CSV table of C-alpha atoms in Angstrom, one decimal:
chain,number,residue,atom,x,y,z
Q,13,MET,CA,-3.8,21.0,-3.7
Q,14,THR,CA,-0.3,21.5,-2.6
Q,15,ALA,CA,2.5,19.3,-4.0
Q,16,LYS,CA,4.0,18.7,-0.5
Q,17,ARG,CA,0.9,16.9,0.7
Q,18,PHE,CA,1.3,14.2,-1.9
Q,19,VAL,CA,5.0,13.5,-1.6
Q,20,HIS,CA,5.9,9.8,-1.2
Q,21,GLY,CA,8.8,7.8,0.0
Q,22,GLY,CA,11.2,5.9,-2.3
Q,23,ASN,CA,12.7,9.0,-4.0
Q,24,ILE,CA,16.2,7.7,-4.5
Q,25,TYR,CA,16.9,9.9,-7.5
Q,26,ASP,CA,18.4,12.8,-5.7
Q,27,ALA,CA,22.2,12.3,-5.1
Q,28,SER,CA,23.0,11.2,-1.6
Q,29,GLU,CA,25.5,13.3,0.5
Q,30,THR,CA,27.7,10.3,0.9
Q,31,GLY,CA,28.0,9.7,-2.8
Q,32,GLU,CA,26.8,6.1,-2.3
Q,33,PRO,CA,23.4,4.6,-3.2
Q,34,TRP,CA,20.6,5.3,-0.8
Q,35,LEU,CA,19.7,2.8,1.9
Q,36,ASP,CA,15.9,3.3,1.6
Q,37,PHE,CA,13.7,2.6,4.6
Q,38,SER,CA,11.1,5.1,3.2
Q,39,ALA,CA,9.4,2.7,0.7
Q,40,ASN,CA,7.5,-0.3,1.8
Q,41,ILE,CA,9.0,-2.9,-0.5
Q,42,ASN,CA,9.7,-6.6,0.1
Q,43,PRO,CA,13.0,-6.8,1.9
Q,44,LEU,CA,14.1,-9.9,-0.1
Q,45,GLY,CA,14.4,-7.8,-3.2
Q,46,LEU,CA,13.5,-8.6,-6.8
Q,47,PRO,CA,12.6,-12.2,-7.4
Q,48,HIS,CA,14.7,-14.2,-9.8
Q,49,ALA,CA,11.5,-15.1,-11.6
Q,50,VAL,CA,11.0,-11.4,-12.6
Q,51,VAL,CA,14.6,-11.2,-14.0
Q,52,ALA,CA,14.1,-14.4,-16.0
Q,53,ALA,CA,10.7,-13.3,-17.3
Q,54,ILE,CA,12.0,-9.9,-18.5
Q,55,GLU,CA,15.1,-11.4,-20.1
Q,56,GLY,CA,12.9,-14.0,-21.9
Q,57,HIS,CA,10.6,-11.4,-23.3
Q,58,ILE,CA,12.9,-8.6,-24.4
Q,59,GLY,CA,12.6,-9.6,-28.0
Q,60,ASP,CA,8.8,-9.4,-27.7
Q,61,LEU,CA,9.0,-5.6,-27.2
Q,62,VAL,CA,8.6,-5.2,-31.0
Q,63,HIS,CA,5.0,-6.2,-30.4
Q,64,TYR,CA,2.1,-4.4,-28.6
Q,65,PRO,CA,1.1,-6.0,-25.2
Q,66,ASP,CA,-1.8,-8.3,-25.3
Q,67,PRO,CA,-4.7,-5.9,-24.7
Q,68,ALA,CA,-6.7,-8.6,-23.0
Q,69,ALA,CA,-3.7,-9.7,-20.9
Q,70,ARG,CA,-5.0,-13.3,-21.2
Q,71,GLU,CA,-2.1,-15.1,-19.5
Q,72,LEU,CA,-1.9,-12.6,-16.6
Q,73,ARG,CA,-5.7,-12.7,-16.1
Q,74,ALA,CA,-5.7,-16.5,-16.0
Q,75,ALA,CA,-2.8,-16.4,-13.5
Q,76,LEU,CA,-4.4,-13.8,-11.3
Q,77,SER,CA,-7.8,-15.7,-11.4
Q,78,ALA,CA,-6.1,-18.9,-10.3
Q,79,HIS,CA,-3.9,-17.4,-7.6
Q,80,TYR,CA,-6.5,-15.2,-6.0
Q,81,GLU,CA,-9.4,-17.5,-6.6
Q,82,THR,CA,-11.7,-15.1,-8.4
Q,83,PRO,CA,-13.3,-15.3,-11.8
Q,84,GLU,CA,-11.5,-13.7,-14.7
Q,85,ASP,CA,-14.5,-11.4,-15.5
Q,86,THR,CA,-14.2,-9.8,-12.1
Q,87,LEU,CA,-10.7,-8.5,-12.8
Q,88,VAL,CA,-9.6,-5.1,-14.0
Q,89,LEU,CA,-5.8,-4.6,-14.5
Q,90,GLY,CA,-3.8,-1.5,-13.6
Q,91,ASN,CA,-0.5,0.1,-14.3
Q,92,GLY,CA,0.2,-0.2,-10.5
Q,93,ALA,CA,-2.6,-0.2,-7.9
Q,94,ALA,CA,-2.6,3.6,-7.8
Q,95,GLU,CA,-4.0,3.9,-11.4
Q,96,LEU,CA,-7.1,2.0,-10.2
Q,97,PHE,CA,-8.0,4.8,-7.7
Q,98,TYR,CA,-7.8,7.4,-10.5
Q,99,LEU,CA,-9.8,5.1,-12.8
Q,100,PHE,CA,-12.5,4.6,-10.2
Q,101,PHE,CA,-13.0,8.3,-9.5
Q,102,GLU,CA,-12.7,9.2,-13.2
Q,103,THR,CA,-15.4,6.6,-14.1
Q,104,TYR,CA,-17.9,7.2,-11.3
Q,105,ARG,CA,-17.3,10.9,-10.4
Q,106,PRO,CA,-18.6,10.8,-6.8
Q,107,LYS,CA,-19.3,14.3,-5.5
Q,108,ARG,CA,-18.5,13.7,-1.9
Q,109,VAL,CA,-15.7,11.3,-0.7
Q,110,LEU,CA,-15.0,10.2,2.9
Q,111,LEU,CA,-11.5,9.2,3.8
Q,112,PRO,CA,-10.4,7.6,7.1
Q,113,VAL,CA,-7.1,9.3,7.8
Q,114,PRO,CA,-4.1,9.1,8.2
Q,115,SER,CA,-4.0,7.0,5.0
Q,116,PHE,CA,-2.2,6.7,1.6
Q,117,SER,CA,-2.4,10.2,0.0
Q,118,GLU,CA,-3.2,9.0,-3.5
Q,119,TYR,CA,-6.7,8.2,-2.4
Q,120,GLU,CA,-7.3,11.9,-1.8
Q,121,ARG,CA,-5.3,13.1,-4.8
Q,122,ALA,CA,-7.3,10.8,-7.1
Q,123,ALA,CA,-10.6,12.1,-5.6
Q,124,LEU,CA,-9.6,15.7,-6.0
Q,125,ALA,CA,-8.4,15.1,-9.6
Q,126,ALA,CA,-12.0,14.0,-10.4
Q,127,GLY,CA,-13.5,17.1,-8.8
Q,128,ALA,CA,-14.8,15.5,-5.6
Q,129,ASP,CA,-15.2,17.2,-2.2
Q,130,VAL,CA,-13.2,15.3,0.4
Q,131,GLU,CA,-14.2,14.8,4.0
Q,132,TYR,CA,-12.0,13.2,6.7
Q,133,PHE,CA,-12.8,10.6,9.2
Q,134,LEU,CA,-10.1,11.0,11.8
Q,135,LEU,CA,-8.6,7.8,13.2
Q,136,LYS,CA,-7.6,8.3,16.8
Q,137,GLU,CA,-4.1,7.5,18.2
Q,138,LYS,CA,-5.6,6.6,21.5
Q,139,GLY,CA,-7.5,3.8,19.9
Q,140,GLY,CA,-4.5,2.6,18.0
Q,141,PHE,CA,-5.8,4.2,14.8
Q,142,ALA,CA,-8.4,1.4,14.5
Q,143,ILE,CA,-11.4,1.9,12.2
Q,144,ASP,CA,-14.7,2.0,14.1
Q,145,VAL,CA,-17.0,0.7,11.4
Q,146,GLU,CA,-20.2,1.9,13.0
Q,147,ALA,CA,-18.8,5.4,13.5
Q,148,LEU,CA,-17.6,5.4,9.9
Q,149,LEU,CA,-21.1,4.5,8.7
Q,150,ALA,CA,-22.6,7.3,10.8
Q,151,GLU,CA,-20.2,9.7,9.3
Q,152,ALA,CA,-20.9,8.5,5.8
Q,153,GLU,CA,-24.6,9.1,6.4
Q,154,ARG,CA,-24.0,12.6,8.0
Q,155,THR,CA,-21.8,13.8,5.2
Q,156,LYS,CA,-23.9,12.1,2.4
Q,157,ALA,CA,-20.7,10.5,1.1
Q,158,GLU,CA,-20.9,8.8,-2.2
Q,159,ALA,CA,-17.6,6.9,-1.9
Q,160,ILE,CA,-15.2,5.7,0.9
Q,161,VAL,CA,-11.6,4.6,0.3
Q,162,LEU,CA,-9.7,2.7,3.1
Q,163,GLY,CA,-6.6,0.6,3.3
Q,164,ASN,CA,-6.5,-2.8,4.8
Q,165,PRO,CA,-3.8,-2.9,6.1
Q,166,ASN,CA,-3.9,0.9,6.3
Q,167,ASN,CA,-0.8,2.8,5.3
Q,168,PRO,CA,0.9,4.2,7.4
Q,169,THR,CA,-0.7,2.9,10.6
Q,170,GLY,CA,-0.7,-0.8,9.7
Q,171,THR,CA,-4.2,-1.3,11.2
Q,172,LEU,CA,-6.5,-4.0,9.9
Q,173,VAL,CA,-10.3,-4.6,9.7
Q,174,GLN,CA,-11.7,-8.1,9.7
Q,175,ALA,CA,-13.4,-9.3,6.4
Q,176,ASP,CA,-16.8,-9.8,7.9
Q,177,ALA,CA,-16.8,-6.2,9.3
Q,178,LEU,CA,-16.0,-4.9,5.8
Q,179,VAL,CA,-18.7,-7.0,4.2
Q,180,HIS,CA,-21.1,-5.4,6.7
Q,181,LEU,CA,-19.8,-2.0,5.9
Q,182,SER,CA,-20.2,-2.5,2.2
Q,183,GLU,CA,-23.7,-3.8,2.5
Q,184,ARG,CA,-24.7,-0.9,4.7
Q,185,LEU,CA,-23.0,1.7,2.4
Q,186,THR,CA,-24.9,0.2,-0.6
Q,187,ALA,CA,-28.1,1.0,1.2
Q,188,LEU,CA,-26.9,4.6,1.5
Q,189,GLY,CA,-25.9,4.8,-2.2
Q,190,CYS,CA,-22.2,4.9,-1.2
Q,191,SER,CA,-19.4,2.9,-2.9
Q,192,LEU,CA,-16.5,1.3,-1.0
Q,193,VAL,CA,-13.0,1.0,-2.3
Q,194,VAL,CA,-10.7,-1.3,-0.2
Q,195,ASP,CA,-7.0,-1.2,-0.8
Q,196,GLU,CA,-5.4,-4.6,0.1
Q,197,SER,CA,-2.0,-3.8,-1.4
Q,198,PHE,CA,-0.1,-5.2,1.6
Q,199,LEU,CA,-2.1,-8.2,2.5
Q,200,ASP,CA,0.1,-10.6,0.5
Q,201,PHE,CA,2.7,-10.2,3.3
Q,202,ARG,CA,0.4,-11.9,5.9
Q,203,THR,CA,0.1,-15.6,6.6
Q,204,ASP,CA,-3.5,-15.1,7.9
Q,205,GLU,CA,-4.7,-13.1,4.8
Q,206,GLN,CA,-8.0,-15.1,4.8
Q,207,ARG,CA,-9.2,-13.3,7.9
Q,208,PHE,CA,-9.1,-9.9,6.2
Q,209,THR,CA,-9.3,-10.2,2.5
Q,210,LEU,CA,-12.5,-9.5,0.4
Q,211,ARG,CA,-11.1,-11.1,-2.7
Q,212,LYS,CA,-13.7,-13.9,-2.7
Q,213,GLN,CA,-16.6,-11.5,-2.0
Q,214,ALA,CA,-15.6,-8.5,-4.1
Q,215,GLY,CA,-16.9,-10.0,-7.3
Q,216,LYS,CA,-20.4,-10.4,-5.8
Q,217,LEU,CA,-20.9,-7.2,-3.8
Q,218,PRO,CA,-22.3,-4.2,-5.6
Q,219,HIS,CA,-20.6,-0.9,-5.1
Q,220,LEU,CA,-17.4,-2.5,-4.0
Q,221,LEU,CA,-14.0,-2.3,-5.7
Q,222,LEU,CA,-11.1,-4.2,-4.2
Q,223,VAL,CA,-7.6,-3.1,-5.2
Q,224,ARG,CA,-4.4,-5.0,-4.8
Q,225,SER,CA,-0.8,-4.5,-5.8
Q,226,LEU,CA,1.8,-6.9,-7.0
Q,227,THR,CA,4.7,-4.5,-7.0
Q,228,LYS,CA,5.1,-4.2,-3.2
Q,229,PHE,CA,5.1,-7.8,-2.3
Q,230,PHE,CA,7.1,-8.8,-5.3
Q,231,ALA,CA,9.6,-5.9,-5.0
Q,232,MET,CA,9.1,-4.5,-8.5
Q,233,PRO,CA,7.5,-1.0,-8.0
Q,234,GLY,CA,9.4,0.4,-11.0
Q,235,LEU,CA,7.5,-2.0,-13.3
Q,236,ARG,CA,4.0,-1.0,-12.0
Q,237,LEU,CA,1.4,-3.7,-11.8
Q,238,GLY,CA,-1.9,-3.9,-9.8
Q,239,PHE,CA,-5.4,-5.2,-10.2
Q,240,GLY,CA,-8.9,-4.7,-9.0
Q,241,ILE,CA,-11.7,-7.2,-8.3
Q,242,ALA,CA,-15.3,-6.1,-8.7
Q,243,LEU,CA,-18.8,-7.2,-9.8
Q,244,PRO,CA,-18.3,-8.1,-13.6
Q,245,ALA,CA,-20.5,-5.2,-14.7
Q,246,LEU,CA,-18.4,-2.8,-12.6
Q,247,ALA,CA,-15.1,-4.4,-13.9
Q,248,ARG,CA,-16.3,-3.9,-17.5
Q,249,LYS,CA,-17.2,-0.3,-16.9
Q,250,LEU,CA,-13.8,0.4,-15.4
Q,251,ASP,CA,-12.1,-1.4,-18.3
Q,252,ALA,CA,-14.0,0.8,-20.8
Q,253,HIS,CA,-12.4,3.9,-19.3
Q,254,LYS,CA,-8.8,2.9,-19.4
Q,255,ASP,CA,-6.0,2.7,-22.0
Q,256,VAL,CA,-6.3,-0.6,-23.8
Q,257,TRP,CA,-2.5,-1.2,-23.4
Q,258,ASN,CA,-2.2,0.2,-19.8
Q,259,VAL,CA,-0.2,-2.9,-18.6
Q,260,ASN,CA,2.9,-3.3,-20.6
Q,261,LEU,CA,4.3,-6.5,-22.0
Q,262,LEU,CA,7.1,-7.0,-19.5
Q,263,ALA,CA,4.8,-6.3,-16.5
Q,264,GLN,CA,2.3,-8.9,-17.8
Q,265,ALA,CA,5.1,-11.5,-18.2
Q,266,ALA,CA,6.6,-10.7,-14.8
Q,267,GLY,CA,3.2,-10.9,-13.1
Q,268,VAL,CA,2.6,-14.4,-14.5
Q,269,ALA,CA,6.1,-15.5,-13.4
Q,270,VAL,CA,5.9,-14.3,-9.8
Q,271,LEU,CA,2.5,-15.7,-9.1
Q,272,GLU,CA,4.1,-19.1,-9.7
Q,273,ASP,CA,7.1,-18.4,-7.5
Q,274,TYR,CA,5.7,-20.0,-4.3
Q,275,GLU,CA,9.2,-20.4,-2.7
Q,276,TYR,CA,9.7,-16.6,-2.8
Q,277,GLN,CA,6.2,-16.0,-1.4
Q,278,GLU,CA,6.7,-18.4,1.5
Q,279,THR,CA,10.2,-17.3,2.3
Q,280,THR,CA,9.0,-13.6,2.5
Q,281,ARG,CA,6.2,-14.4,4.9
Q,282,LYS,CA,8.5,-16.6,7.1
Q,283,TYR,CA,11.2,-13.9,7.2
Q,284,LEU,CA,8.8,-11.2,8.3
Q,285,LEU,CA,7.2,-13.3,11.0
Q,286,GLU,CA,10.5,-13.2,12.8
Q,287,ALA,CA,12.1,-10.0,11.5
Q,288,ALA,CA,9.2,-7.6,12.0
Q,289,PRO,CA,8.7,-8.1,15.8
Q,290,ALA,CA,12.5,-8.1,16.3
Q,291,PHE,CA,12.7,-4.9,14.3
Q,292,VAL,CA,10.1,-3.2,16.4
Q,293,ARG,CA,11.7,-4.3,19.7
Q,294,THR,CA,15.0,-2.7,18.7
Q,295,VAL,CA,13.4,0.5,17.3
Q,296,ALA,CA,11.4,0.9,20.5
Q,297,LYS,CA,14.7,1.2,22.5
Q,298,LEU,CA,16.3,3.7,20.2
Q,299,PRO,CA,17.0,7.2,21.5
Q,300,GLY,CA,14.1,9.7,20.9
Q,301,VAL,CA,11.4,7.1,20.3
Q,302,LEU,CA,8.2,7.4,22.3
Q,303,ARG,CA,6.1,4.6,20.8
Q,304,VAL,CA,6.2,2.1,18.0
Q,305,LEU,CA,2.9,0.7,16.7
Q,306,PRO,CA,2.7,-3.1,16.6
Q,307,PRO,CA,4.0,-4.6,13.4
Q,308,CYS,CA,1.4,-5.7,10.8
Q,309,VAL,CA,3.2,-6.3,7.6
Q,310,ASN,CA,6.5,-4.9,6.3
Q,311,PHE,CA,6.5,-1.4,7.8
Q,312,VAL,CA,6.0,0.2,11.2
Q,313,LEU,CA,4.8,3.7,12.3
Q,314,VAL,CA,7.0,5.3,15.0
Q,315,HIS,CA,6.0,8.2,17.3
Q,316,MET,CA,9.0,10.2,18.4
Q,317,LYS,CA,9.2,12.0,21.7
Q,318,THR,CA,9.2,15.4,20.1
Q,319,PRO,CA,9.0,16.9,16.6
Q,320,GLY,CA,12.6,17.9,17.1
Q,321,ASP,CA,13.6,14.2,17.6
Q,322,ALA,CA,11.8,13.3,14.4
Q,323,ALA,CA,13.6,16.1,12.5
Q,324,ARG,CA,17.0,15.0,14.0
Q,325,VAL,CA,16.5,11.4,12.9
Q,326,ILE,CA,15.2,12.3,9.4
Q,327,THR,CA,17.9,14.8,8.7
Q,328,GLY,CA,20.7,13.0,10.4
Q,329,LEU,CA,20.1,9.7,8.7
Q,330,LYS,CA,19.7,11.4,5.3
Q,331,LYS,CA,23.2,12.9,5.7
Q,332,ARG,CA,24.4,9.3,6.3
Q,333,GLY,CA,22.7,8.0,3.1
Q,334,ILE,CA,19.6,6.5,4.8
Q,335,LEU,CA,16.1,7.5,3.9
Q,336,VAL,CA,13.1,7.2,6.3
Q,337,ARG,CA,9.6,8.3,5.7
Q,338,ASN,CA,8.7,11.7,7.2
Q,339,CYS,CA,5.0,11.4,8.0
Q,340,ALA,CA,4.4,15.1,8.6
Q,341,ASN,CA,2.4,15.4,5.3
Q,342,PHE,CA,0.0,12.6,6.3
Q,343,THR,CA,-3.4,14.2,7.1
Q,344,GLY,CA,-4.4,13.2,10.6
Q,345,LEU,CA,-0.8,12.9,12.0
Q,346,GLU,CA,0.8,15.6,14.1
Q,347,PRO,CA,4.5,16.4,13.5
Q,348,GLY,CA,6.8,13.8,15.1
Q,349,TRP,CA,5.8,10.6,13.3
Q,350,ILE,CA,8.1,8.6,11.0
Q,351,ARG,CA,7.5,5.3,9.1
Q,352,LEU,CA,10.1,2.6,8.6
Q,353,ALA,CA,10.2,-0.3,6.2
Q,354,VAL,CA,11.5,-3.6,7.6
Q,355,ARG,CA,14.6,-4.6,5.5
Q,356,ARG,CA,17.2,-7.3,5.5
Q,357,LEU,CA,19.0,-7.9,8.8
Q,358,GLU,CA,22.3,-6.2,7.7
Q,359,ASP,CA,20.4,-3.1,6.5
Q,360,ASN,CA,18.4,-2.9,9.7
Q,361,GLN,CA,21.6,-3.1,11.8
Q,362,ARG,CA,23.1,-0.2,9.7
Q,363,LEU,CA,20.0,1.9,10.5
Q,364,PHE,CA,20.1,1.1,14.2
Q,365,GLN,CA,23.8,2.0,14.5
Q,366,ALA,CA,23.5,5.2,12.5
Q,367,TRP,CA,20.5,6.2,14.7
Q,368,ARG,CA,22.4,5.6,17.9
Q,369,ASP,CA,25.3,7.6,16.5
Q,370,LEU,CA,23.0,10.6,16.0
Q,371,TYR,CA,22.4,10.8,19.7
Q,372,ALA,CA,25.9,10.0,20.9
Q,373,GLY,CA,27.2,12.8,23.1
Q,374,PHE,CA,23.8,14.4,23.7
């Protein structure tokens, strides 16, 4: 595998050319920023760092069970959602993995790390990158796939699959001896989550692992916290393959605190309902833009008129201290695509003005 294929957004550790902190549109993090509940939880538990974390994470498990309406014995906790992909592949070692692409590159990286052969199911731009479940099933049968991983919403396309279609997919794949991993890391951003989530079904369906992240919606990716939902026997098997203290003490405390912060959750969703469509309308009118995919959650995929336009925007904005996600390393996307996070209004305005300035005089 080549390192460039698995580069992500959010790398703010290289010094910016402006000497100022980066304005980061490359990482899909809640635009409202870190909740006060996280700060308070960390400050309140600093003294507890002389102790090991609770290996059973009892308070966090209870909070997750209540918030996401799933029994505690269906939960498996992760040091971020990404750890759970590696845990799944390390535990089950499927020989052949089928990935709808373009998608989050850690699915493939985790599969390759466990020695799997990876096949691609190419999502078509003409169809809005939607997943055709029946076509995916046919491809799984053709390739003799033993596992499929898909994002719902998918990153970077923002496309969604209805819950009933995913239940159908899981049941059909079980008959083929194929596991299904569904990544719902961005669903917390939606007001109509119930139409798409499998969190109530995941603890009952064999060969299904549902993965969710708390770090994106609650703007704490540096803390790392995610969880999976699966049949209790599957959850126990995954638990047996992980580090007993994989979720640190501060992450456990922060997770409990943010799940009770309903004001932050509601404010976030209300903000994006207005801000995301307005963001897309403005981006669609910016120089060099060919097409913007409809907004789904807190990020949008943008097709530039030419690869040269994409390079101009990526490089020019970087010189101005602004990071956007170059999607050239996403399998299934041709050069010329970029991804943008939706941020606060003042940050968005700074992006728009800098973008226009790049084309001034051309």
